[in-house]
mmCIF file of C-alpha atoms and ligand atoms in Angstrom:
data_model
loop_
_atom_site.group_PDB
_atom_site.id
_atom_site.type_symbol
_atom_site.label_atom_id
_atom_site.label_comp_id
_atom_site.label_asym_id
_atom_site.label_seq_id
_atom_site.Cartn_x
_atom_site.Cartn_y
_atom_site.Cartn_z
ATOM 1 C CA UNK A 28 69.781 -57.657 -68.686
ATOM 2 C CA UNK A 29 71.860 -59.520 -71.217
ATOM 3 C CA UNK A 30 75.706 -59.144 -71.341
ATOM 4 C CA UNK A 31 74.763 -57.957 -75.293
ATOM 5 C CA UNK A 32 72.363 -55.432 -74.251
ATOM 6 C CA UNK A 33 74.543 -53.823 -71.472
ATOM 7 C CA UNK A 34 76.994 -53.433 -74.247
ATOM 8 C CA UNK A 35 74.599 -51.380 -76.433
ATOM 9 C CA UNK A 36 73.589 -49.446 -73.254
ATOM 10 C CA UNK A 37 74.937 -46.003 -72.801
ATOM 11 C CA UNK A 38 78.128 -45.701 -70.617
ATOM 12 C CA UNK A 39 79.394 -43.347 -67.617
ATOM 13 C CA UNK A 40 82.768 -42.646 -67.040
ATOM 14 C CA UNK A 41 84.446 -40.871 -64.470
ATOM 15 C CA UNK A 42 87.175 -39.132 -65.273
ATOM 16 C CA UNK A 43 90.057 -36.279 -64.059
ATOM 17 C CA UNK A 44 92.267 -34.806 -66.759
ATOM 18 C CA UNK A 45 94.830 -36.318 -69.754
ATOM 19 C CA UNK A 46 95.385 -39.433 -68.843
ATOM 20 C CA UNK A 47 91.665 -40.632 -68.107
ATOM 21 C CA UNK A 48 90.348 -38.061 -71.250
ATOM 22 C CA UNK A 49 92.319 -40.392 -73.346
ATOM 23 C CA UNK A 50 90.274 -43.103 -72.200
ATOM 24 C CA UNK A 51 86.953 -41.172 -72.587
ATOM 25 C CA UNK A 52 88.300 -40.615 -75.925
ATOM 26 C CA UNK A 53 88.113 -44.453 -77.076
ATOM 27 C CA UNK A 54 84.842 -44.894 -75.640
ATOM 28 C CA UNK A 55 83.838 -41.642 -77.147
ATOM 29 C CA UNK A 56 84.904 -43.279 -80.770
ATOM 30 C CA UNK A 57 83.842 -46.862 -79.745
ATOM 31 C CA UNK A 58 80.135 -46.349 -78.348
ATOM 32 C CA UNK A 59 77.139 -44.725 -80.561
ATOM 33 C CA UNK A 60 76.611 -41.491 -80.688
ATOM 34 C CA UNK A 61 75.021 -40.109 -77.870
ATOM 35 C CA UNK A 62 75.814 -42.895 -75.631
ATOM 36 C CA UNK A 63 78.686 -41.268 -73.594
ATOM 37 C CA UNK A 64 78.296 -39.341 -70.287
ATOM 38 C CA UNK A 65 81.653 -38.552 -68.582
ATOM 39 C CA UNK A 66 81.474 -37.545 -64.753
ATOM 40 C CA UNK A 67 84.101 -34.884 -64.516
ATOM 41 C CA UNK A 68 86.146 -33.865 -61.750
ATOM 42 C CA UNK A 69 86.043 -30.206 -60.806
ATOM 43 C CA UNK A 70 88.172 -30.457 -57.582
ATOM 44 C CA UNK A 71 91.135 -28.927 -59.865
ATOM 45 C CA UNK A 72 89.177 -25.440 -60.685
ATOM 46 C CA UNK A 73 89.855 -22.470 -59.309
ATOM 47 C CA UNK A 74 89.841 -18.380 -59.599
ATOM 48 C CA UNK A 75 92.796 -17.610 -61.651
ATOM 49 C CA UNK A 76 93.507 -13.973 -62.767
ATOM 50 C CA UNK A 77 89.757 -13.670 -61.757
ATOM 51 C CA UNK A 78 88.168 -15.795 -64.225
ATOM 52 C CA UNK A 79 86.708 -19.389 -63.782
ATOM 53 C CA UNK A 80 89.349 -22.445 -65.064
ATOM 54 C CA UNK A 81 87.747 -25.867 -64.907
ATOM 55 C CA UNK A 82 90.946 -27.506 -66.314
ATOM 56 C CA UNK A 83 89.625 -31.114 -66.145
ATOM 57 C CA UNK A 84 86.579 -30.575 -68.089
ATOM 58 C CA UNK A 85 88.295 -28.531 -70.635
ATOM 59 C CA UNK A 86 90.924 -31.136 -71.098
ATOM 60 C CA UNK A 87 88.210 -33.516 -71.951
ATOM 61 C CA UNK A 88 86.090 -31.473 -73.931
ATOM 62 C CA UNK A 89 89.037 -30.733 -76.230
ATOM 63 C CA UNK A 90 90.104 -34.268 -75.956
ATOM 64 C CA UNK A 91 86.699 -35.545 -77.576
ATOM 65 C CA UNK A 92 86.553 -32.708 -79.803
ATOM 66 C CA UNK A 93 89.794 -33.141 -81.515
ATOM 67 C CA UNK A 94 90.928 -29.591 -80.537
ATOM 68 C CA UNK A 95 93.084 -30.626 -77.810
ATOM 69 C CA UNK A 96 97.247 -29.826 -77.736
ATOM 70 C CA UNK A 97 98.968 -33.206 -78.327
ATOM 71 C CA UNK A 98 102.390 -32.062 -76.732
ATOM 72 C CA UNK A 99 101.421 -31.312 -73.903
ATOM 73 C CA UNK A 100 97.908 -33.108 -73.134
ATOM 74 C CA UNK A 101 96.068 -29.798 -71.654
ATOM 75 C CA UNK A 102 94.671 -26.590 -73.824
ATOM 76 C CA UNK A 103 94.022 -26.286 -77.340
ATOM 77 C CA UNK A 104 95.530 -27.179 -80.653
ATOM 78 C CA UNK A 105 97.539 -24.520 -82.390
ATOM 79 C CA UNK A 106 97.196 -22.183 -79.674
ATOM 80 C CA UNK A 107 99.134 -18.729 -79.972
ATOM 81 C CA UNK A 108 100.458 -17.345 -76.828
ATOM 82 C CA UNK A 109 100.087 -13.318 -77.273
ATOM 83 C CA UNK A 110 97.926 -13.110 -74.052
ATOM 84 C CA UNK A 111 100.902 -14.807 -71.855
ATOM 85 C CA UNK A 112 103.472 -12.849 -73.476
ATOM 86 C CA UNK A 113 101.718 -9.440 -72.540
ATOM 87 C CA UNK A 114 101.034 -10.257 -69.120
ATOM 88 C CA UNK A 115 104.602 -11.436 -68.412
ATOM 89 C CA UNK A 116 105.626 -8.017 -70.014
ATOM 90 C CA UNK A 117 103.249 -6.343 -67.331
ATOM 91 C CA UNK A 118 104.869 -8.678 -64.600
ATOM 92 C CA UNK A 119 102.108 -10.592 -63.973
ATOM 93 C CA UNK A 120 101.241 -14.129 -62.841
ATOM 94 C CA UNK A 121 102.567 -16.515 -65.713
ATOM 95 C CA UNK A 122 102.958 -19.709 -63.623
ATOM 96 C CA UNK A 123 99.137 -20.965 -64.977
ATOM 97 C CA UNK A 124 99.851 -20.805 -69.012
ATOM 98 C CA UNK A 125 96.299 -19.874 -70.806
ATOM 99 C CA UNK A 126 96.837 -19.947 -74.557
ATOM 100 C CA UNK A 127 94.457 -17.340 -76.769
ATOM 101 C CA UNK A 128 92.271 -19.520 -77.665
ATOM 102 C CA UNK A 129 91.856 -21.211 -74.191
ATOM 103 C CA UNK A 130 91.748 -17.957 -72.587
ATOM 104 C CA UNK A 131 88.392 -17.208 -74.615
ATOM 105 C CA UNK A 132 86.757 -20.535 -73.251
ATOM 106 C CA UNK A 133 87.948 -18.943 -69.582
ATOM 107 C CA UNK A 134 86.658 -15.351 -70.150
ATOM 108 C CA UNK A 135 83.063 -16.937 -72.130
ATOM 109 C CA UNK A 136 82.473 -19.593 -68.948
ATOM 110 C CA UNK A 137 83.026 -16.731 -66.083
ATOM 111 C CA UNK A 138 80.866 -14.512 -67.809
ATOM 112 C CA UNK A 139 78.257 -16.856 -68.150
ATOM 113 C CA UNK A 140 78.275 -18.619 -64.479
ATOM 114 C CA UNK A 141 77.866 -14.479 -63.205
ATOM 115 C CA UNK A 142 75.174 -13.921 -65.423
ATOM 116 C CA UNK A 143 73.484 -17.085 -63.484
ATOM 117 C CA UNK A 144 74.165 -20.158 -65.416
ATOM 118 C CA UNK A 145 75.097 -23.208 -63.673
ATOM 119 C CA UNK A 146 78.311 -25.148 -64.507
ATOM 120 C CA UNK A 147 76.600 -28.025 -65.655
ATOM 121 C CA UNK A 148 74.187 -25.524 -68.255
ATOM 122 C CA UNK A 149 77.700 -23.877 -69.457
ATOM 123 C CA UNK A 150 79.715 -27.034 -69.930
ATOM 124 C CA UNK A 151 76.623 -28.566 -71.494
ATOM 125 C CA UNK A 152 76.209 -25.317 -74.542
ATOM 126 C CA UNK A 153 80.681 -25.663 -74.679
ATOM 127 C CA UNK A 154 79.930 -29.522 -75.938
ATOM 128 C CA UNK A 155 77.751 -27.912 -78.186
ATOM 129 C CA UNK A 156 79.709 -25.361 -79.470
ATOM 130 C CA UNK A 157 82.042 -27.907 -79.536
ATOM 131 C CA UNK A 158 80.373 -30.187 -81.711
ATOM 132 C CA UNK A 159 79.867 -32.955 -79.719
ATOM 133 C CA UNK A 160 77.344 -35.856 -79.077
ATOM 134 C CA UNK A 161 78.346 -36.468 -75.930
ATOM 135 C CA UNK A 162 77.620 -35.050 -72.274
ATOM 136 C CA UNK A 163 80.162 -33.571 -70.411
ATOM 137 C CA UNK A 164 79.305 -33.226 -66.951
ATOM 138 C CA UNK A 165 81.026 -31.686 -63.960
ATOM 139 C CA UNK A 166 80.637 -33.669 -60.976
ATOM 140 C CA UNK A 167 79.306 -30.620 -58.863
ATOM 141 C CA UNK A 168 78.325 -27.045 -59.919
ATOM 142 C CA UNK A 169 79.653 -26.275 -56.314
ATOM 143 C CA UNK A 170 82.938 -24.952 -54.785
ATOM 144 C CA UNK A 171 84.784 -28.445 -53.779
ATOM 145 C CA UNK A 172 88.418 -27.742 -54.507
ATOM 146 C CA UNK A 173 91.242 -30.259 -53.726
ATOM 147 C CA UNK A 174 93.767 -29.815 -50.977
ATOM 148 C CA UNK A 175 96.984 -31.275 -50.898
ATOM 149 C CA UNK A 176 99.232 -31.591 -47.966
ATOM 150 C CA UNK A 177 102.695 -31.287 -47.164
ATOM 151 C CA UNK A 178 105.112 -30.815 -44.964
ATOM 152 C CA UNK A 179 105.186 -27.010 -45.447
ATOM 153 C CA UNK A 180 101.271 -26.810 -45.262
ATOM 154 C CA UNK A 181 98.629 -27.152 -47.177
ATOM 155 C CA UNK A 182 98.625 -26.463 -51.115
ATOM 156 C CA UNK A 183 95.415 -25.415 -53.251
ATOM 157 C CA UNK A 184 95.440 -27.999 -55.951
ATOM 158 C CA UNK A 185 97.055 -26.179 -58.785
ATOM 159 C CA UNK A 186 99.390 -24.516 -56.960
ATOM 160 C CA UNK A 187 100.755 -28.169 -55.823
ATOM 161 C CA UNK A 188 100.537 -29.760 -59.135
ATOM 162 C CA UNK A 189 101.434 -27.021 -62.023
ATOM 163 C CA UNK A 190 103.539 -24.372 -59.996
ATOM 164 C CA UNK A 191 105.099 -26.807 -57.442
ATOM 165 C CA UNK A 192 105.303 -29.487 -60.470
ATOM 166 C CA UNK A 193 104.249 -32.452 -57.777
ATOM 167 C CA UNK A 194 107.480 -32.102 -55.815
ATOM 168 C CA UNK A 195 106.475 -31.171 -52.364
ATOM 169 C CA UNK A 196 105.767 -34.508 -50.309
ATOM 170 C CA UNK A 197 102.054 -35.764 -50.244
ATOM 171 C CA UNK A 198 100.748 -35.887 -46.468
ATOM 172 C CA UNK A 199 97.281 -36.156 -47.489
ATOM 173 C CA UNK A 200 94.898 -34.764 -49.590
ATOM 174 C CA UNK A 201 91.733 -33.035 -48.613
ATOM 175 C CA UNK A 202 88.434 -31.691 -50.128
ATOM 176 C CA UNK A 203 87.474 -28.405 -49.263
ATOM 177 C CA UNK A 204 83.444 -27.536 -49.516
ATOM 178 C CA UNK A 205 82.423 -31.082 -49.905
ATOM 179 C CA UNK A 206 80.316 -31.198 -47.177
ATOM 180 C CA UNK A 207 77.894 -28.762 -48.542
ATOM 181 C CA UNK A 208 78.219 -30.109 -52.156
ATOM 182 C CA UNK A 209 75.372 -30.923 -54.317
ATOM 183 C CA UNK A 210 75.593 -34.032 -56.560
ATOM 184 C CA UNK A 211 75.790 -33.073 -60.307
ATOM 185 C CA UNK A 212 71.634 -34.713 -60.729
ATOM 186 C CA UNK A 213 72.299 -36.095 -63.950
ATOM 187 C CA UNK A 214 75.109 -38.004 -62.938
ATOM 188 C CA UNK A 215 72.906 -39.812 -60.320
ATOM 189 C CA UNK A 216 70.073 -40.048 -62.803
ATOM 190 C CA UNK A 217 72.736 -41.976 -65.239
ATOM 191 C CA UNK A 218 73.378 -44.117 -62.164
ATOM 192 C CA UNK A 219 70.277 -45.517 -61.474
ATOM 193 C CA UNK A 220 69.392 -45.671 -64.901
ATOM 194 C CA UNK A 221 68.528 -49.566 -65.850
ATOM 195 C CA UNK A 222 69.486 -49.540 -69.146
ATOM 196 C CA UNK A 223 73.127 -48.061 -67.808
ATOM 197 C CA UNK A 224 75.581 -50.225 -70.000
ATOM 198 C CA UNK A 225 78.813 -49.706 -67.523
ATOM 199 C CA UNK A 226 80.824 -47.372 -65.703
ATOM 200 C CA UNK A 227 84.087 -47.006 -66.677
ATOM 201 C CA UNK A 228 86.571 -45.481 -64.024
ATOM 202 C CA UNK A 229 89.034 -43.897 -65.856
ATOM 203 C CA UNK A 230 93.124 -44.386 -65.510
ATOM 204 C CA UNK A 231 92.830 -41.021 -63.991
ATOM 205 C CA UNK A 232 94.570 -40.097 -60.293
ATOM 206 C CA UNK A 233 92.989 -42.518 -57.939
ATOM 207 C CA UNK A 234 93.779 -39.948 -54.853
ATOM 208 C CA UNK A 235 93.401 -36.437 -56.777
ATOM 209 C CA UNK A 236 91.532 -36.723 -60.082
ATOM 210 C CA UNK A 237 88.796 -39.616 -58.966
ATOM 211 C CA UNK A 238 88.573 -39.341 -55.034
ATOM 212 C CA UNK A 239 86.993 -35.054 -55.273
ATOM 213 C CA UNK A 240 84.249 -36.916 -57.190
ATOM 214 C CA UNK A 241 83.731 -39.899 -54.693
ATOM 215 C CA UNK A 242 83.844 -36.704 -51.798
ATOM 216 C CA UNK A 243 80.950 -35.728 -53.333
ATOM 217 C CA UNK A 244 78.007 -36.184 -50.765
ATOM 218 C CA UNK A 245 75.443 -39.453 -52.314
ATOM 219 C CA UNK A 246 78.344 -39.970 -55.176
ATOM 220 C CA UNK A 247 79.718 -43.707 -53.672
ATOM 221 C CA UNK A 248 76.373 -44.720 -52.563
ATOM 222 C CA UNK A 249 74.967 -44.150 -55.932
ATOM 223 C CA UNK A 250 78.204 -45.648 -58.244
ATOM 224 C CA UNK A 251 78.189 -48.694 -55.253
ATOM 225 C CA UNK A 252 73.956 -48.990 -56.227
ATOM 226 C CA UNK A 253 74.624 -48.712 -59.785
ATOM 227 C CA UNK A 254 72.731 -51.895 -61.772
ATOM 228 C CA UNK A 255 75.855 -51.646 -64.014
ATOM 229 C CA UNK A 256 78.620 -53.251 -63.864
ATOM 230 C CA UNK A 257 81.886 -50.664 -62.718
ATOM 231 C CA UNK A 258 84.962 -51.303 -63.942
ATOM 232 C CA UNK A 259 88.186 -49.222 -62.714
ATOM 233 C CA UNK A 260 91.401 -48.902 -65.486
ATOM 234 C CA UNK A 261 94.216 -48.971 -63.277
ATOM 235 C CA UNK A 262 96.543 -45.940 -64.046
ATOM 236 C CA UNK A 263 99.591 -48.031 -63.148
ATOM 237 C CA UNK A 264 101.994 -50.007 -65.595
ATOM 238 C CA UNK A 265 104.946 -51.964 -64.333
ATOM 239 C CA UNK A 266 104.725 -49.883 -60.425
ATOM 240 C CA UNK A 267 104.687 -46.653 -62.764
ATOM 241 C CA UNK A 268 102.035 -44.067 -63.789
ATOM 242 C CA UNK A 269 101.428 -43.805 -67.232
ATOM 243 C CA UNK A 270 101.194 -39.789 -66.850
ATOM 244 C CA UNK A 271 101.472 -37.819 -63.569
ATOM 245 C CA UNK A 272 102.266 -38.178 -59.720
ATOM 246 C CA UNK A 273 100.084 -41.293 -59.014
ATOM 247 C CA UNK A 274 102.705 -43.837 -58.257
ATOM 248 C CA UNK A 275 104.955 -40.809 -56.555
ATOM 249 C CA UNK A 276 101.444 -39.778 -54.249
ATOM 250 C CA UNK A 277 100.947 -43.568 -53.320
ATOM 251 C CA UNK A 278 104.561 -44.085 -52.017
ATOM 252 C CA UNK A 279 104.664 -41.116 -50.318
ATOM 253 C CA UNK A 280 101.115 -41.593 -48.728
ATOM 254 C CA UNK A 281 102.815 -45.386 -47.777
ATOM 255 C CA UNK A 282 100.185 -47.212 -49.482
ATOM 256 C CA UNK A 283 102.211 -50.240 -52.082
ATOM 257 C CA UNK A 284 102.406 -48.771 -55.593
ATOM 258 C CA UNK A 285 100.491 -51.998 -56.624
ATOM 259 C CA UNK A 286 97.642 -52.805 -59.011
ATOM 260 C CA UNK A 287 95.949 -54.672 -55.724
ATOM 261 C CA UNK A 288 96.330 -51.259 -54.188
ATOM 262 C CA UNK A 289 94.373 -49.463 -56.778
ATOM 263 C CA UNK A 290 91.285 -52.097 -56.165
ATOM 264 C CA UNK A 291 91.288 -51.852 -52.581
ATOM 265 C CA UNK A 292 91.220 -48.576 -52.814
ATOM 266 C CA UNK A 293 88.221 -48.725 -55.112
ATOM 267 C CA UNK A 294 86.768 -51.500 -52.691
ATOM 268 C CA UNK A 295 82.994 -51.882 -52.260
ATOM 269 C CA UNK A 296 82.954 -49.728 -55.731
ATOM 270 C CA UNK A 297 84.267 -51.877 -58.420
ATOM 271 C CA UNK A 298 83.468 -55.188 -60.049
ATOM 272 C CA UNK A 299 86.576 -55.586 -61.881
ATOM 273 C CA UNK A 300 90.200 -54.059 -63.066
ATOM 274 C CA UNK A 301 92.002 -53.440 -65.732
ATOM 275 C CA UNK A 302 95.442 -54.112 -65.866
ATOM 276 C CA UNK A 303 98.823 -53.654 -68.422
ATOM 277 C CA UNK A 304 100.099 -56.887 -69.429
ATOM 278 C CA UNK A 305 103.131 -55.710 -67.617
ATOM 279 C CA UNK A 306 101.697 -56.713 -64.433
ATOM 280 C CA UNK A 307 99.879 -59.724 -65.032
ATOM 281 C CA UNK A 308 102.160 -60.904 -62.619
ATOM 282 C CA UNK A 309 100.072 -59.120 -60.234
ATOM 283 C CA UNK A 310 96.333 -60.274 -61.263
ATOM 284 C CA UNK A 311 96.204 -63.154 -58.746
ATOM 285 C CA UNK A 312 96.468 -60.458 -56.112
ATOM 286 C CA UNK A 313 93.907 -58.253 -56.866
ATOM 287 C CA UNK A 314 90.622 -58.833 -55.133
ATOM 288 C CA UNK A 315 88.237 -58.300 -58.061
ATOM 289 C CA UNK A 316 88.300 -60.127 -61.228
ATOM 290 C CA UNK A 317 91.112 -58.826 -63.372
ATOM 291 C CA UNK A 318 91.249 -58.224 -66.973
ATOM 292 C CA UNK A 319 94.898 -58.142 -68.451
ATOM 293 C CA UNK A 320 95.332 -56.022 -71.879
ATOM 294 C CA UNK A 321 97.299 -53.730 -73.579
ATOM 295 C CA UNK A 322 96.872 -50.204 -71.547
ATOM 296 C CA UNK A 323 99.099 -47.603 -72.792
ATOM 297 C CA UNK A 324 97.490 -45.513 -75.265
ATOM 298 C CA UNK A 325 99.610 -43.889 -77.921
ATOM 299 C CA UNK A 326 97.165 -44.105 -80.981
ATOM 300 C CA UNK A 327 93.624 -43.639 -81.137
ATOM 301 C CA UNK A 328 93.273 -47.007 -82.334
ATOM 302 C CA UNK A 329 94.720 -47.835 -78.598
ATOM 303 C CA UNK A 330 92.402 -45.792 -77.248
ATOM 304 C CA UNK A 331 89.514 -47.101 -78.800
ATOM 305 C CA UNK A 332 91.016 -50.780 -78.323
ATOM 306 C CA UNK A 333 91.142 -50.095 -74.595
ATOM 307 C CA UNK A 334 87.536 -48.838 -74.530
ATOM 308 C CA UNK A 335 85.915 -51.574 -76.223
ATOM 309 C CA UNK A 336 87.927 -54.012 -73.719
ATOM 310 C CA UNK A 337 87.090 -52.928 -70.482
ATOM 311 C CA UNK A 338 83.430 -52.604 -71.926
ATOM 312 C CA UNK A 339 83.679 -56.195 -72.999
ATOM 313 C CA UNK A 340 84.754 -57.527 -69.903
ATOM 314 C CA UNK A 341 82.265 -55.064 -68.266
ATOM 315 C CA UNK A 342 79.864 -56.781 -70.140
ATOM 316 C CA UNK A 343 80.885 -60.263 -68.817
ATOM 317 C CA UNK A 344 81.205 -59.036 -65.099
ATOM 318 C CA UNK A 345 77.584 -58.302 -65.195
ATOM 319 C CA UNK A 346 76.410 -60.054 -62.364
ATOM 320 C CA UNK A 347 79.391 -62.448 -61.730
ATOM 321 C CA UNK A 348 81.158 -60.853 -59.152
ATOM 322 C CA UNK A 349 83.210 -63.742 -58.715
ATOM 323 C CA UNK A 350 84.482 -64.251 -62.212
ATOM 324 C CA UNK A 351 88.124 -65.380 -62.650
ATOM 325 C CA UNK A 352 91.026 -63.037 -63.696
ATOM 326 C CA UNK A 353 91.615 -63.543 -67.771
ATOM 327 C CA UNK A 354 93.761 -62.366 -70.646
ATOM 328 C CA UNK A 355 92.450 -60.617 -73.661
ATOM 329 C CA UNK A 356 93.576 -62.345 -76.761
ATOM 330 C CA UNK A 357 95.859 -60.076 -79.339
HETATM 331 N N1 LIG B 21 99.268 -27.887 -66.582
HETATM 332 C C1 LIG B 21 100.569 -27.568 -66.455
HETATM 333 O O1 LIG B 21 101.367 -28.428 -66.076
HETATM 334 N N2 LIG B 21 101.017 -26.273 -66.703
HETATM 335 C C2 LIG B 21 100.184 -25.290 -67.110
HETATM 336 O O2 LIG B 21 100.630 -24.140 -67.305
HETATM 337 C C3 LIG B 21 98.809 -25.628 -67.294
HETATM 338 C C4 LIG B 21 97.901 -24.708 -67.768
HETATM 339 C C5 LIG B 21 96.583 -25.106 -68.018
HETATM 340 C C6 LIG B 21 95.679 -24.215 -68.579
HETATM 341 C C7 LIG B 21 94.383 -24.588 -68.822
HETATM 342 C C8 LIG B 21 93.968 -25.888 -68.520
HETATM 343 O O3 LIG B 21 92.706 -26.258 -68.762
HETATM 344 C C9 LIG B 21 94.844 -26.790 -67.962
HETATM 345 C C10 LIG B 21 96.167 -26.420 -67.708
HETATM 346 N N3 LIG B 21 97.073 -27.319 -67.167
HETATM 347 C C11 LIG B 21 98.385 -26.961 -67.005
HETATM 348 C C12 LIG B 21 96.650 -28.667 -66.759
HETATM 349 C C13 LIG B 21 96.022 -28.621 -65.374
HETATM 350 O O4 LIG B 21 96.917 -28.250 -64.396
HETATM 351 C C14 LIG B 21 95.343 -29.941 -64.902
HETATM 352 O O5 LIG B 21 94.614 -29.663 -63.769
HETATM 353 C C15 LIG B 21 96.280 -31.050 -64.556
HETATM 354 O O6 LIG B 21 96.785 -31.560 -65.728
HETATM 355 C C16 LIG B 21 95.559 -32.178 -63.736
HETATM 356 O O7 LIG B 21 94.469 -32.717 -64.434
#
């Protein structure tokens, strides 16, 4: 297949919460409609005052809806808070903050997995609701739920990240249920599908946001089969992440908080990187061709810029493994 014709192909991403749904975002805006699958990560849901949260997929069905809260990157747009304040008033669990309108989405998608729909059939009739023209789909529609160790035991995943706030020490992180988890079908079906443009790993958590979908069983045999070029956006910029603990996980785990660091741990998956001019510094290191650009996204227009880069050097990594590190022009 031509470089042009991957480029009109439709496109998988991967993707956990804010920072890669801003990514998902550009190539949301940038690619046809239609042509956008995102793989979601699902290792961050869990049973919260008995209903169903899936925050990852919400974030990025808000995200490509337009609904999503721009302070603070997860939940809705002009949310109102009356829920939150009565429960607090009742002295109940307020650590988890569910805004009204959120809370419905919460309430609609437990209901509907009891009454027998799958996780995949629910997100599917949200992006619907939702208005949207592109599919949303959870890597699994069974229980794998990120585990993250320290050195006072093991935390579930939201318990470590929103009411620890990422400050116990990272010993290792761990995937509960994967063994017995069943590959989301359609993701594997976009996989092997020959007109598959790319796949676009978003600048997501390498170790907690993209690794729960990797755990799941047949997932890195099918992205490492793919006939499309993979591309990873690092999540790094100048040893820092953009958003959340990445850079503080990778220390901690001793692993360098490099952009060659971020390939090898994608090794065997990706054909190429994407990295902040910051570090170009760094692009002779990395053991997959490198593409240096602008990759902190304020503005949509960043977003979308972003998008239509890594899908452009996607394009020209098709089939040249081998190809040399360059710098986008602008
Ligand atoms: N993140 C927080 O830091 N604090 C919260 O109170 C919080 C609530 C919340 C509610 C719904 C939802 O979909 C996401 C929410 N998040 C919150 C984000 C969530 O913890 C994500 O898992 C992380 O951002 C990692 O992707």
């Amino acid at each position: 297949m031509s470089p042009e014709d991957r480029l009109r192909g439709p496109v998988l991403a991967l993707c956990g919460g804010i920072g890669g749904a801003k990514l998902a975002l550009g190539l949301y805006r940038h690619l046809a409609p239609g042509a956008l699958s995102v793989a979601v990560n699902t290792g961050d849901d869990f049973e919260h005052l008995g209903l169903h949260i899936s925050p990852d997929i919400d974030t990025v069905l808000y995200t490509l809806s337009g609904t999503d809260n721009p302070d603070t990157g997860w939940g809705r747009a002009d949310e109102t808070w009356t829920f939150m304040a009565a429960l607090e008033a009742l002295g109940g669990e307020t650590w988890f903050r569910l805004g009204d309108g959120d809370l419905a989405l919460h309430v609609e998608r437990t209901r509907r997995l009891g009454a027998g729909e799958s996780l995949s059939e629910v997100c599917a009739a949200f992006a619907r609701r939702f208005g949207l023209d592109a599919r949303i789909l959870p890597m699994t529609g069974d229980p794998l739920r990120t585990v993250v160790h320290t050195p006072d035991g093991p935390l579930p995943f939201q318990h470590y990240f929103v009411r620890e706030r990422c400050e116990p020490r990272v010993t290792g992180v761990t995937f509960a249920g994967a063994e017995a988890a069943r590959p989301n079908p359609e993701i594997l079906r976009a996989l092997a599908d020959p007109a598959l443009g790319a796949v676009v790993i978003c600048p997501s958590n390498p170790y907690l946001s993209i690794d729960p979908i990797l755990a799941v069983p047949g997932m890195r045999i099918a992205l490492g089969a793919c006939p499309a070029p993979v591309v990873a956006v690092s999540p790094l910029v100048g040893g820092r992440a953009v958003k959340g603990p990445t850079a503080k996980i990778m220390a901690e785990l001793g692993v360098p908080v490099t952009n060659a660091a971020i390939a090898a741990h994608y090794e065997g998956l990706i054909d190429g990187l994407v990295l902040d001019r910051a570090d170009r510094a760094e692009a002779a290191e990395i053991a997959v061709p490198a593409l240096v650009t602008e990759t902190v996204m304020t503005s949509l227009e960043d977003r979308i810029a972003l998008a239509a880069a890594a899908l452009g050097f996607a394009a020209e990594l098709d089939g040249r493994r081998d190809a040399p590190t360059r710098e986008a022009a602008g």
